[in-house]
Coordinates of C-alpha atoms in Angstrom, one line a residue:
M1 CA 77.0 -40.9 -7.8
K2 CA 78.9 -44.0 -8.6
I3 CA 76.0 -45.6 -10.5
K4 CA 74.9 -42.3 -12.1
D5 CA 75.8 -43.6 -15.6
N6 CA 73.6 -46.7 -15.1
I7 CA 70.7 -44.6 -13.8
N8 CA 71.0 -42.3 -16.8
C9 CA 71.1 -45.3 -19.1
L10 CA 68.1 -46.9 -17.4
F11 CA 66.1 -43.6 -17.5
Q12 CA 66.7 -43.3 -21.3
H13 CA 65.8 -46.9 -21.9
C14 CA 62.5 -46.3 -20.1
I15 CA 61.7 -43.3 -22.3
Q16 CA 62.5 -45.3 -25.4
A17 CA 60.3 -48.1 -24.2
L18 CA 57.3 -45.7 -23.9
G19 CA 57.3 -45.8 -27.7
E20 CA 56.9 -49.6 -27.9
E21 CA 53.8 -51.1 -29.3
H22 CA 53.6 -53.7 -26.6
P23 CA 51.6 -52.2 -23.7
I24 CA 53.3 -54.4 -21.0
R25 CA 56.6 -52.8 -21.9
V26 CA 55.1 -49.3 -21.7
V27 CA 53.6 -50.2 -18.3
N28 CA 57.0 -51.5 -17.0
A29 CA 58.7 -48.4 -18.3
L30 CA 56.2 -46.1 -16.5
Q31 CA 56.5 -47.9 -13.2
T32 CA 60.3 -47.9 -13.4
L33 CA 60.3 -44.2 -14.1
C34 CA 58.2 -43.6 -11.0
A35 CA 60.6 -45.7 -9.0
L36 CA 63.6 -43.9 -10.3
I37 CA 62.3 -40.4 -9.8
R38 CA 61.2 -41.2 -6.3
G39 CA 64.3 -43.2 -5.4
V40 CA 66.8 -40.6 -6.5
H41 CA 64.9 -37.9 -4.7
Q42 CA 64.6 -39.8 -1.5
K43 CA 68.4 -40.5 -1.5
N44 CA 69.2 -36.8 -2.2
K45 CA 66.8 -34.7 -0.2
S46 CA 69.3 -32.0 0.4
T47 CA 70.6 -31.8 -3.1
S48 CA 69.7 -29.0 -5.5
G49 CA 67.2 -29.7 -8.3
F50 CA 70.0 -29.4 -10.9
D51 CA 72.0 -32.2 -9.3
I52 CA 68.9 -34.4 -9.3
I53 CA 68.4 -33.7 -13.1
N54 CA 72.0 -34.6 -13.6
M55 CA 71.7 -37.8 -11.6
L56 CA 68.6 -39.0 -13.5
M57 CA 69.3 -38.0 -17.0
G58 CA 72.7 -36.2 -17.3
F59 CA 72.7 -32.5 -17.9
D60 CA 73.7 -32.6 -21.5
K61 CA 70.8 -35.0 -22.4
A62 CA 68.1 -33.6 -20.0
E63 CA 66.4 -31.3 -22.4
L64 CA 65.9 -33.9 -25.1
C65 CA 65.1 -36.6 -22.6
M66 CA 62.3 -34.6 -21.0
K67 CA 61.0 -33.5 -24.4
N68 CA 60.7 -37.1 -25.5
L69 CA 59.2 -38.2 -22.1
M70 CA 56.6 -35.4 -22.2
E71 CA 55.7 -36.1 -25.8
S72 CA 55.2 -39.8 -25.1
L73 CA 53.0 -39.1 -22.1
D74 CA 51.0 -36.6 -24.1
S75 CA 50.3 -39.1 -26.9
L76 CA 49.5 -41.9 -24.5
L77 CA 47.0 -39.6 -22.7
C78 CA 45.4 -38.5 -25.9
A79 CA 45.3 -41.9 -27.6
E80 CA 42.3 -44.2 -27.8
G81 CA 44.3 -46.7 -25.9
S82 CA 44.1 -48.5 -22.6
E83 CA 42.6 -46.7 -19.5
S84 CA 45.2 -48.4 -17.3
L85 CA 48.0 -46.8 -19.3
K86 CA 46.4 -43.4 -19.0
S87 CA 46.0 -43.9 -15.3
L88 CA 49.7 -44.8 -15.0
C89 CA 50.7 -41.8 -17.1
L90 CA 48.8 -39.5 -14.7
K91 CA 50.3 -41.2 -11.7
L92 CA 53.8 -40.7 -13.1
L93 CA 53.1 -37.0 -13.7
L94 CA 51.8 -36.7 -10.1
C95 CA 54.8 -38.5 -8.9
L96 CA 57.1 -36.1 -10.8
V97 CA 55.2 -33.0 -9.5
T98 CA 55.1 -34.0 -5.9
V99 CA 58.6 -35.5 -5.2
T100 CA 59.6 -32.3 -3.4
D101 CA 57.5 -30.8 -0.5
N102 CA 57.8 -27.3 -2.0
I103 CA 56.7 -27.7 -5.6
S104 CA 58.6 -24.6 -6.7
Q105 CA 61.9 -26.1 -5.8
N106 CA 61.4 -29.0 -8.2
T107 CA 63.6 -27.9 -11.1
I108 CA 62.5 -30.8 -13.3
L109 CA 59.1 -29.1 -13.6
E110 CA 60.8 -26.5 -15.9
Y111 CA 60.6 -29.1 -18.6
V112 CA 56.9 -29.8 -17.8
M113 CA 56.4 -26.0 -18.3
I114 CA 58.2 -26.0 -21.7
N115 CA 56.6 -29.2 -23.0
S116 CA 53.0 -28.5 -21.9
I117 CA 50.5 -31.3 -21.3
F118 CA 47.7 -28.8 -20.7
E119 CA 45.7 -29.9 -23.8
A120 CA 45.9 -33.5 -22.8
I121 CA 44.5 -32.7 -19.4
L122 CA 41.6 -30.7 -21.0
Q123 CA 40.9 -33.6 -23.4
I124 CA 40.5 -36.0 -20.4
L125 CA 38.1 -33.5 -18.8
S126 CA 36.0 -33.0 -21.9
N127 CA 35.4 -36.7 -22.7
P128 CA 32.9 -38.3 -20.3
P129 CA 34.4 -41.9 -20.2
S130 CA 37.9 -40.7 -19.6
R131 CA 36.7 -38.0 -17.2
R132 CA 34.9 -40.6 -15.1
E133 CA 38.1 -42.7 -15.0
H134 CA 40.8 -40.1 -14.6
G135 CA 39.1 -36.7 -14.0
Y136 CA 40.1 -36.6 -10.4
D137 CA 43.9 -37.1 -11.0
A138 CA 43.8 -34.8 -14.0
V139 CA 42.2 -31.9 -11.9
V140 CA 44.6 -32.4 -9.0
L141 CA 47.6 -32.4 -11.4
L142 CA 46.4 -29.2 -13.1
A143 CA 45.9 -27.5 -9.7
L144 CA 49.5 -28.4 -8.7
L145 CA 51.0 -27.4 -12.0
V146 CA 49.3 -24.0 -11.8
N147 CA 51.1 -23.4 -8.5
Y148 CA 54.7 -24.0 -9.8
R149 CA 56.6 -20.7 -9.3
K150 CA 53.4 -18.8 -9.9
Y151 CA 54.7 -15.5 -8.6
E152 CA 58.3 -15.7 -9.9
S153 CA 57.9 -16.4 -13.6
V154 CA 55.3 -16.8 -16.3
N155 CA 53.6 -20.1 -15.8
P156 CA 52.1 -21.3 -19.1
Y157 CA 49.4 -23.4 -17.2
I158 CA 48.1 -20.2 -15.5
V159 CA 48.0 -18.4 -18.8
K160 CA 46.2 -21.3 -20.6
L161 CA 43.8 -22.0 -17.8
S162 CA 42.7 -18.4 -17.7
I163 CA 41.6 -18.4 -21.3
V164 CA 39.8 -21.7 -21.7
D165 CA 36.4 -21.0 -23.0
D166 CA 35.2 -24.4 -24.2
E167 CA 32.0 -25.2 -22.3
T168 CA 32.3 -29.0 -22.4
T169 CA 35.8 -28.8 -20.9
L170 CA 34.9 -26.3 -18.2
N171 CA 31.7 -28.3 -17.3
G172 CA 33.8 -31.5 -17.2
M173 CA 36.1 -29.9 -14.7
G174 CA 33.1 -28.6 -12.7
L175 CA 31.6 -32.1 -12.6
V176 CA 34.8 -33.7 -11.3
I177 CA 35.0 -31.0 -8.5
A178 CA 31.3 -31.3 -7.7
Q179 CA 31.5 -35.1 -7.5
A180 CA 34.5 -35.0 -5.1
L181 CA 32.9 -32.4 -2.9
S182 CA 29.5 -34.2 -2.8
E183 CA 31.3 -37.5 -2.0
Y184 CA 32.7 -35.7 1.0
N185 CA 29.3 -34.3 2.0
R186 CA 27.8 -37.8 1.7
Q187 CA 30.5 -39.4 3.8
Y188 CA 30.0 -36.8 6.4
K189 CA 26.3 -37.2 6.4
D190 CA 26.6 -41.0 6.7
K191 CA 29.0 -40.6 9.7
E192 CA 26.7 -38.1 11.3
E193 CA 23.7 -40.4 11.0
E194 CA 25.7 -43.3 12.3
H195 CA 26.8 -41.2 15.1
Q196 CA 23.3 -40.0 16.0
S197 CA 21.8 -43.4 16.0
G198 CA 24.4 -44.8 18.4
F199 CA 24.4 -45.4 22.1
F200 CA 26.3 -42.1 22.7
S201 CA 23.4 -40.2 21.3
A202 CA 20.9 -41.9 23.6
L203 CA 23.1 -41.1 26.5
T204 CA 23.5 -37.5 25.5
N205 CA 19.7 -37.1 25.3
M206 CA 19.3 -38.6 28.8
V207 CA 22.0 -36.5 30.4
G208 CA 21.3 -33.3 28.5
S209 CA 23.8 -31.8 26.1
M210 CA 26.8 -31.8 28.4
F211 CA 28.9 -33.8 25.9
I212 CA 27.8 -32.1 22.7
A213 CA 31.2 -30.6 22.0
D214 CA 33.0 -33.9 22.5
A215 CA 30.4 -35.7 20.5
D216 CA 30.9 -33.5 17.5
E217 CA 34.7 -34.0 17.6
K218 CA 34.3 -37.6 16.5
I219 CA 32.6 -36.8 13.2
S220 CA 35.6 -36.1 11.0
V221 CA 36.0 -37.0 7.4
Q222 CA 39.4 -36.1 5.9
T223 CA 39.1 -32.8 4.1
N224 CA 40.0 -32.5 0.4
E225 CA 42.2 -29.4 0.0
A226 CA 43.5 -30.6 -3.4
I227 CA 40.0 -30.4 -5.0
L228 CA 39.3 -27.1 -3.2
L229 CA 42.5 -25.7 -4.6
A230 CA 41.4 -26.7 -8.1
L231 CA 38.1 -25.0 -7.6
Y232 CA 39.8 -21.9 -6.4
E233 CA 42.2 -21.7 -9.3
A234 CA 39.3 -22.2 -11.8
V235 CA 37.2 -19.5 -10.2
H236 CA 40.1 -17.1 -9.6
L237 CA 41.8 -17.4 -13.0
N238 CA 38.9 -18.1 -15.4
R239 CA 36.0 -15.8 -15.8
N240 CA 34.1 -18.3 -17.9
F241 CA 34.2 -20.9 -15.1
I242 CA 31.8 -18.7 -13.1
T243 CA 29.0 -19.9 -15.4
V244 CA 29.9 -23.5 -14.5
L245 CA 29.1 -22.9 -10.8
A246 CA 25.5 -22.3 -11.9
Q247 CA 25.1 -25.2 -14.3
S248 CA 22.5 -27.7 -13.1
H249 CA 24.1 -31.1 -13.1
P250 CA 21.7 -33.5 -14.9
E251 CA 24.3 -36.3 -14.5
M252 CA 24.0 -35.9 -10.7
G253 CA 20.2 -35.6 -10.8
L254 CA 19.2 -38.4 -13.1
V255 CA 17.1 -41.0 -11.5
T256 CA 17.6 -43.4 -14.4
V257 CA 21.3 -43.8 -14.4
P258 CA 23.3 -45.2 -17.3
I259 CA 25.5 -48.1 -16.1
S260 CA 29.1 -46.9 -16.4
P261 CA 31.6 -49.4 -17.5
I262 CA 33.5 -51.0 -14.6
P263 CA 37.0 -49.5 -14.5
T264 CA 39.7 -51.9 -15.6
T265 CA 41.9 -50.8 -12.6
P266 CA 40.9 -49.9 -9.1
V267 CA 41.6 -46.2 -9.1
T268 CA 42.7 -44.9 -5.7
P269 CA 42.7 -41.2 -5.0
L270 CA 45.0 -38.7 -3.9
G271 CA 44.2 -37.1 -0.6
T272 CA 40.9 -38.8 -0.1
T273 CA 38.9 -41.5 -1.8
P274 CA 38.0 -40.1 -5.2
P275 CA 34.4 -40.1 -6.4
S276 CA 33.6 -43.3 -8.2
S277 CA 32.1 -41.5 -11.2
D278 CA 30.1 -38.4 -12.0
V279 CA 26.9 -40.3 -12.0
I280 CA 25.3 -40.8 -8.6
S281 CA 23.7 -44.2 -8.5
S282 CA 19.9 -44.1 -8.0
A283 CA 20.3 -45.8 -4.6
E284 CA 22.2 -42.7 -3.3
L285 CA 19.6 -40.2 -4.5
P286 CA 17.4 -40.1 -1.4
L287 CA 20.4 -38.9 0.6
D288 CA 20.0 -35.4 -0.8
D289 CA 16.6 -33.7 -1.1
D290 CA 17.8 -31.2 -3.6
V291 CA 20.0 -33.4 -5.7
Q292 CA 17.4 -33.0 -8.6
T293 CA 18.4 -29.4 -9.0
S294 CA 21.9 -29.3 -7.6
N295 CA 24.8 -27.4 -9.0
L296 CA 28.5 -26.9 -8.1
L297 CA 27.8 -23.8 -6.0
I298 CA 25.2 -25.6 -3.8
T299 CA 27.6 -28.6 -3.3
F300 CA 30.4 -26.2 -2.5
L301 CA 28.2 -24.2 0.0
K302 CA 27.3 -27.5 1.8
Y303 CA 30.9 -28.5 1.9
S304 CA 31.9 -25.2 3.3
S305 CA 29.2 -25.4 6.0
I306 CA 30.8 -28.7 7.1
V307 CA 34.5 -27.8 7.1
M308 CA 33.9 -24.3 8.6
Q309 CA 32.2 -25.8 11.7
D310 CA 35.5 -26.9 13.3
T311 CA 38.4 -24.6 12.8
K312 CA 40.6 -26.0 15.6
D313 CA 42.1 -28.6 13.3
E314 CA 44.8 -27.2 11.0
H315 CA 43.5 -28.9 7.8
R316 CA 39.9 -27.7 8.5
L317 CA 41.2 -24.2 9.2
H318 CA 43.0 -24.2 5.9
S319 CA 39.9 -25.6 4.2
G320 CA 37.7 -23.1 5.9
K321 CA 39.9 -20.2 4.9
L322 CA 40.1 -21.4 1.3
C323 CA 36.3 -21.7 1.2
L324 CA 36.0 -18.1 2.3
I325 CA 38.6 -17.0 -0.3
I326 CA 36.6 -18.7 -3.0
L327 CA 33.4 -17.1 -1.8
T328 CA 35.2 -13.7 -1.8
C329 CA 36.1 -14.2 -5.5
I330 CA 32.5 -15.2 -6.2
A331 CA 31.1 -12.2 -4.3
E332 CA 33.2 -9.8 -6.4
D333 CA 32.1 -11.2 -9.7
Q334 CA 29.3 -9.4 -11.5
Y335 CA 28.0 -12.5 -13.4
A336 CA 28.1 -14.6 -10.2
N337 CA 26.2 -11.9 -8.3
A338 CA 23.5 -11.7 -11.0
F339 CA 23.0 -15.5 -10.8
L340 CA 23.1 -15.5 -6.9
H341 CA 20.5 -12.8 -6.7
D342 CA 18.2 -14.1 -9.6
D343 CA 14.7 -14.2 -8.2
N344 CA 13.7 -16.7 -10.9
V345 CA 16.3 -19.3 -9.9
N346 CA 15.4 -20.6 -6.4
F347 CA 16.9 -23.4 -4.5
R348 CA 16.5 -25.2 -1.2
V349 CA 20.0 -25.4 0.3
N350 CA 20.5 -27.7 3.2
L351 CA 23.5 -26.3 5.1
H352 CA 25.0 -28.1 8.1
R353 CA 24.4 -26.3 11.4
M354 CA 26.7 -26.9 14.4
P355 CA 24.9 -28.5 17.3
M356 CA 24.8 -25.8 20.1
R357 CA 23.5 -26.0 23.6
H358 CA 21.3 -22.9 23.3
R359 CA 19.5 -23.6 20.1
K360 CA 17.2 -26.3 18.8
K361 CA 18.3 -28.4 15.9
A362 CA 16.7 -26.9 12.8
A363 CA 14.3 -29.1 10.9
D364 CA 15.6 -29.3 7.3
K365 CA 12.4 -30.3 5.7
N366 CA 10.6 -27.0 5.7
L367 CA 13.4 -24.9 4.1
P368 CA 12.0 -22.3 1.7
C369 CA 13.1 -22.1 -1.9
R370 CA 15.2 -18.8 -2.2
P371 CA 17.8 -17.2 -4.4
L372 CA 21.2 -18.7 -3.8
V373 CA 22.6 -15.5 -2.2
C374 CA 20.4 -16.3 0.8
A375 CA 22.3 -19.6 1.4
V376 CA 25.6 -17.6 1.2
L377 CA 24.3 -15.1 3.8
D378 CA 23.0 -18.0 6.0
L379 CA 26.5 -19.6 5.9
M380 CA 28.1 -16.3 7.0
V381 CA 25.6 -15.8 9.8
E382 CA 26.1 -19.4 10.9
F383 CA 29.9 -18.8 11.0
I384 CA 29.5 -15.5 13.0
V385 CA 27.3 -17.1 15.6
T386 CA 29.3 -20.3 16.1
H387 CA 32.9 -19.2 16.4
M388 CA 33.0 -16.7 19.3
M389 CA 35.6 -18.5 21.3
K390 CA 38.9 -17.9 23.1
E391 CA 40.9 -19.2 20.1
F392 CA 39.2 -16.5 18.1
P393 CA 39.6 -17.0 14.3
M394 CA 40.0 -13.3 13.5
D395 CA 41.2 -13.8 9.9
L396 CA 38.1 -15.9 9.1
Y397 CA 35.8 -13.3 10.7
V398 CA 37.2 -10.5 8.7
R399 CA 36.7 -12.5 5.4
C400 CA 33.2 -13.4 6.5
I401 CA 32.2 -9.7 7.1
Q402 CA 33.9 -8.7 3.8
I403 CA 31.8 -11.2 1.9
V404 CA 28.6 -9.8 3.4
H405 CA 29.7 -6.3 2.6
K406 CA 30.5 -7.2 -1.1
L407 CA 27.1 -8.8 -1.5
L408 CA 25.4 -5.6 0.0
C409 CA 27.4 -3.4 -2.4
Y410 CA 26.0 -5.4 -5.3
Q411 CA 22.5 -5.1 -4.0
K412 CA 22.8 -1.4 -3.4
K413 CA 24.3 -0.8 -6.9
C414 CA 21.8 -2.9 -8.7
R415 CA 18.9 -2.0 -6.4
V416 CA 18.1 -5.7 -5.7
R417 CA 15.5 -6.0 -2.9
L418 CA 16.3 -9.4 -1.4
H419 CA 13.6 -11.0 0.7
Y420 CA 15.9 -12.3 3.4
T421 CA 15.6 -12.5 7.2
W422 CA 17.9 -9.6 7.7
R423 CA 17.2 -9.6 11.5
E424 CA 19.2 -12.7 11.9
L425 CA 22.2 -11.0 10.4
W426 CA 21.8 -7.9 12.5
S427 CA 21.5 -9.8 15.7
A428 CA 24.5 -12.0 14.9
L429 CA 26.6 -8.8 14.2
I430 CA 25.5 -7.2 17.5
N431 CA 26.3 -10.3 19.4
L432 CA 29.8 -10.3 17.7
L433 CA 30.3 -6.7 19.0
K434 CA 29.2 -7.8 22.4
F435 CA 31.7 -10.7 22.4
L436 CA 34.6 -8.4 21.3
M437 CA 33.8 -6.0 24.2
S438 CA 33.5 -8.6 26.9
N439 CA 36.8 -10.3 25.8
E440 CA 38.6 -7.1 25.2
T441 CA 41.8 -7.8 27.2
V442 CA 42.2 -11.4 26.0
L443 CA 41.6 -10.5 22.3
L444 CA 43.6 -7.3 22.3
A445 CA 46.7 -9.3 23.3
K446 CA 46.5 -11.1 20.0
H447 CA 44.4 -9.1 17.5
N448 CA 43.5 -5.6 16.5
I449 CA 39.8 -6.1 17.2
F450 CA 39.0 -2.5 16.0
T451 CA 39.4 -3.4 12.3
L452 CA 36.7 -6.0 12.8
A453 CA 34.5 -3.7 15.0
L454 CA 34.8 -1.0 12.3
M455 CA 33.7 -3.4 9.6
V456 CA 30.7 -4.5 11.6
V457 CA 29.7 -0.9 12.4
N458 CA 30.1 0.1 8.8
L459 CA 27.8 -2.8 7.7
F460 CA 25.1 -1.1 10.0
N461 CA 26.0 2.3 8.4
M462 CA 25.5 0.7 5.0
F463 CA 22.0 -0.4 6.1
I464 CA 21.2 2.9 7.6
T465 CA 22.4 5.0 4.7
Y466 CA 21.3 2.9 1.7
G467 CA 18.9 0.4 3.2
D468 CA 16.0 2.1 1.6
T469 CA 17.4 1.1 -1.8
F470 CA 17.9 -2.6 -1.1
L471 CA 15.9 -3.7 1.9
P472 CA 12.7 -5.6 0.8
T473 CA 10.1 -3.4 2.4
P474 CA 9.8 -0.1 4.3
S475 CA 8.9 -2.1 7.4
S476 CA 12.3 -3.9 7.3
Y477 CA 13.9 -0.5 7.4
D478 CA 11.9 0.2 10.5
E479 CA 12.9 -3.1 12.0
L480 CA 16.6 -2.1 11.5
Y481 CA 16.0 0.9 13.7
Y482 CA 14.1 -1.2 16.2
E483 CA 17.0 -3.6 16.5
I484 CA 19.5 -0.7 17.0
I485 CA 17.3 0.9 19.7
R486 CA 16.6 -2.5 21.4
M487 CA 20.3 -3.3 21.6
H488 CA 21.4 0.2 22.3
Q489 CA 23.3 -0.8 25.4
N490 CA 25.8 -2.7 23.2
F491 CA 26.5 0.3 21.0
D492 CA 26.7 2.6 24.1
N493 CA 29.3 0.2 25.6
L494 CA 31.3 0.0 22.4
Y495 CA 31.3 3.8 22.2
S496 CA 32.6 4.2 25.7
M497 CA 35.3 1.5 25.1
V498 CA 36.6 3.1 21.9
L499 CA 36.4 6.6 23.4
R500 CA 38.5 5.4 26.3
L501 CA 41.1 3.9 24.1
S502 CA 41.2 6.8 21.5
T503 CA 41.8 9.4 24.2
N504 CA 44.8 7.4 25.6
A505 CA 48.1 7.7 23.8
G506 CA 48.4 3.9 23.4
Q507 CA 48.9 1.8 20.3
W508 CA 45.1 1.5 19.7
K509 CA 44.5 5.3 19.6
E510 CA 44.1 5.5 15.9
P511 CA 42.1 2.3 15.1
A512 CA 39.8 3.0 18.1
S513 CA 39.1 6.6 17.0
K514 CA 38.0 5.4 13.5
V515 CA 35.3 3.3 15.3
T516 CA 34.3 6.4 17.3
H517 CA 33.7 8.4 14.1
A518 CA 31.9 5.4 12.5
L519 CA 29.4 5.3 15.3
V520 CA 28.1 8.8 14.8
N521 CA 24.8 7.8 13.0
I522 CA 24.1 4.8 15.2
R523 CA 24.4 7.1 18.2
A524 CA 22.3 9.8 16.6
I525 CA 19.5 7.2 16.1
I526 CA 19.7 6.0 19.7
N527 CA 19.8 9.5 21.2
H528 CA 17.0 10.7 18.9
F529 CA 14.5 7.9 19.5
N530 CA 15.1 6.8 23.1
P531 CA 13.7 10.0 24.7
K532 CA 10.7 9.8 22.3
I533 CA 10.0 6.2 23.4
E534 CA 10.4 7.1 27.0
S535 CA 8.0 10.0 26.8
Y536 CA 5.5 7.9 24.8
A537 CA 5.6 5.3 27.6
A538 CA 5.1 8.0 30.3
V539 CA 2.2 9.7 28.5
N540 CA 0.4 6.4 27.9
H541 CA 1.3 5.0 31.4
I542 CA 2.9 1.8 29.9
S543 CA 5.9 0.3 31.6
Q544 CA 7.0 -2.1 28.8
L545 CA 6.3 -1.1 25.2
S546 CA 5.5 -3.8 22.7
E547 CA 7.5 -4.0 19.4
E548 CA 4.6 -2.6 17.5
Q549 CA 4.4 0.5 19.8
V550 CA 8.1 1.1 19.5
L551 CA 7.8 0.8 15.7
E552 CA 5.0 3.3 15.7
V553 CA 7.2 5.9 17.6
V554 CA 10.0 5.2 15.1
R555 CA 7.8 5.8 12.1
S556 CA 6.3 9.0 13.4
N557 CA 9.7 10.6 14.3
Y558 CA 11.8 9.9 11.2
D559 CA 11.3 13.4 9.9
T560 CA 13.1 15.1 12.8
L561 CA 16.2 12.8 12.7
T562 CA 19.4 14.2 11.2
L563 CA 22.1 11.8 10.0
K564 CA 25.5 12.5 8.5
L565 CA 26.3 11.3 5.0
Q566 CA 29.3 8.9 5.3
D567 CA 31.6 8.4 2.3
G568 CA 33.0 5.2 0.9
L569 CA 30.6 2.8 2.6
D570 CA 29.9 1.0 -0.7
Q571 CA 33.6 0.8 -1.7
Y572 CA 35.9 -2.1 -1.1
E573 CA 39.4 -3.3 -1.9
R574 CA 39.3 -6.2 -4.4
Y575 CA 40.8 -9.5 -3.6
S576 CA 44.5 -9.9 -4.6
E577 CA 46.3 -13.2 -4.2
Q578 CA 49.9 -12.3 -4.7
H579 CA 50.2 -9.5 -2.2
K580 CA 48.1 -10.8 0.6
E581 CA 47.8 -14.6 0.3
A582 CA 51.1 -15.9 -1.2
A583 CA 52.3 -17.4 2.1
F584 CA 49.0 -19.1 2.7
F585 CA 49.0 -20.7 -0.7
K586 CA 52.6 -21.8 -0.4
D587 CA 51.8 -23.7 2.8
L588 CA 48.6 -25.1 1.4
V589 CA 50.3 -26.4 -1.8
R590 CA 53.1 -27.9 0.3
S591 CA 50.6 -29.8 2.5
I592 CA 48.7 -31.0 -0.6
S593 CA 51.9 -32.1 -2.3
I594 CA 52.9 -34.2 0.7
N595 CA 49.4 -35.7 0.9
V596 CA 49.2 -36.6 -2.8
R597 CA 52.6 -38.2 -2.6
R598 CA 51.7 -40.2 0.5
N599 CA 48.5 -41.5 -1.2
L600 CA 49.8 -42.0 -4.6
A601 CA 49.5 -45.7 -5.0
F602 CA 51.2 -47.4 -7.9
N603 CA 50.6 -50.8 -6.4
T604 CA 46.9 -50.3 -7.2
L605 CA 47.9 -51.4 -10.7
S606 CA 49.0 -54.8 -9.6
Q607 CA 51.1 -56.8 -12.0
E608 CA 48.3 -59.4 -12.0
I609 CA 45.7 -57.1 -13.4
L610 CA 48.1 -55.6 -16.0
L611 CA 49.2 -59.0 -17.1
K612 CA 45.6 -60.0 -17.6
E613 CA 45.0 -56.9 -19.6
F614 CA 48.1 -57.2 -21.7
S615 CA 48.7 -60.9 -21.5
T616 CA 50.7 -61.5 -24.6
I617 CA 53.7 -60.1 -26.2
S618 CA 53.7 -61.6 -29.7

């Protein structure tokens, strides 16, 4: 407090110096501002935002001071000038935004709201050279600004982001995100290959797969929540961005690559190493079979398949949840669904599969080309199959089943007959029910498992009631019945469990009785066909019927089966961030803010490099 006047004076001098024509002075001013903002914050962690503004600028001058600062930064970012200067401007802004852990307590940001730099950020993203150099910082900055007091007041960055319709800008943003995610995917793949070729792998093969769980732990690449948050905000706020998900990325698929200019400054990332540029060098191309026809959605699905494998780590749990939230927004969007289900746009998507003891590692080479919705369904099936464990991620399972349900609602509404291996989904769902039942006591101590069981049963009801409108062939409808009859023991057990709990007066009475009602058609199918199958076996003296024989019995006895029409199977509650997810995003943004601050390296712009670039002051 004693040197407040000196600090105010120095702050103002820095802002004046930003208007100097000698770049070295501008650089020194930017670095001094970073140091002042950080230093004053570190010394006054408990103080209110208003006191910090007073300490840095003085209350009476704050408004004018910040107006001048923001205008100078804006013109430096939009000018044709030095890339190093732009880089420092973005670093200063990131420093300003992340000085507090909770971004919404950072009162200085009120001035960043009033004096918007939104257009400057868009300009960086729409111009390829500046995007390659600064796109990563610009996208992270935008994602953070959008989260400032987003539920309490009107945030101009939210409003502006939601109405951007310029294709070049949106594509630029998509490229930066795709590049950062594919960089992560590449690092993971490299580590995995390194891991498999090592001694450990040889040992594992000799001893069998006893160590597979520990082996997998070692492959960890730091997740990138900041970029994921940017993708979420773009998908959630801007309808036009959905088209970007589907854009093929020629820049990522070119074999002949233009040599990009070497950056004047080593640019280090926030959170993780940023992508070097949005052109993948030709040496990297063989790493990815489908890089020729990749798009942001494919890159994102691969990223999701990696981070969703291990949800024991908090960062990955956050990342996995955010991936599912993004997929939820995509599954609700009409345009996205049309693209996902388009039979003329087929892709080979190489998802990561978790190594598990009881299944062989799938060969990636003979993947069929299919509409992208198949990859989304594969990802959901993979999640369902691989996370049945004591630390049961209930929230992620619920989101997963909701995504499948939303996709089915679209298929039913638009009568899309998708050629998908539905059997894999059915068997995953039945195994999930089996898991819930066999761990009833452990799980009920923590979760209401009946909401999840009800959702799973209703997925089957959806197939039973409307399957003839969206299953690919009549025989796939027969197969559905075959699976239900084959696994009838699981449905019988579920029925007796929910019946037991719904007749007691305990806390689970109501949720359990909902499942009892939902099982009515599944039970009708089992009770109708089982006696028919048994009598067929008795008449023909066969002890074990083949699948074909069972299907024959099913086909010839449909006409005597009566089912109840169930309401609301194709209705769902739309995603709403503010009411349900506010706490999650608050925590997420806090952890991103801390991470960005920790990795924000001003020293990358070493004095030596800057002096070389701006050597003389005439």
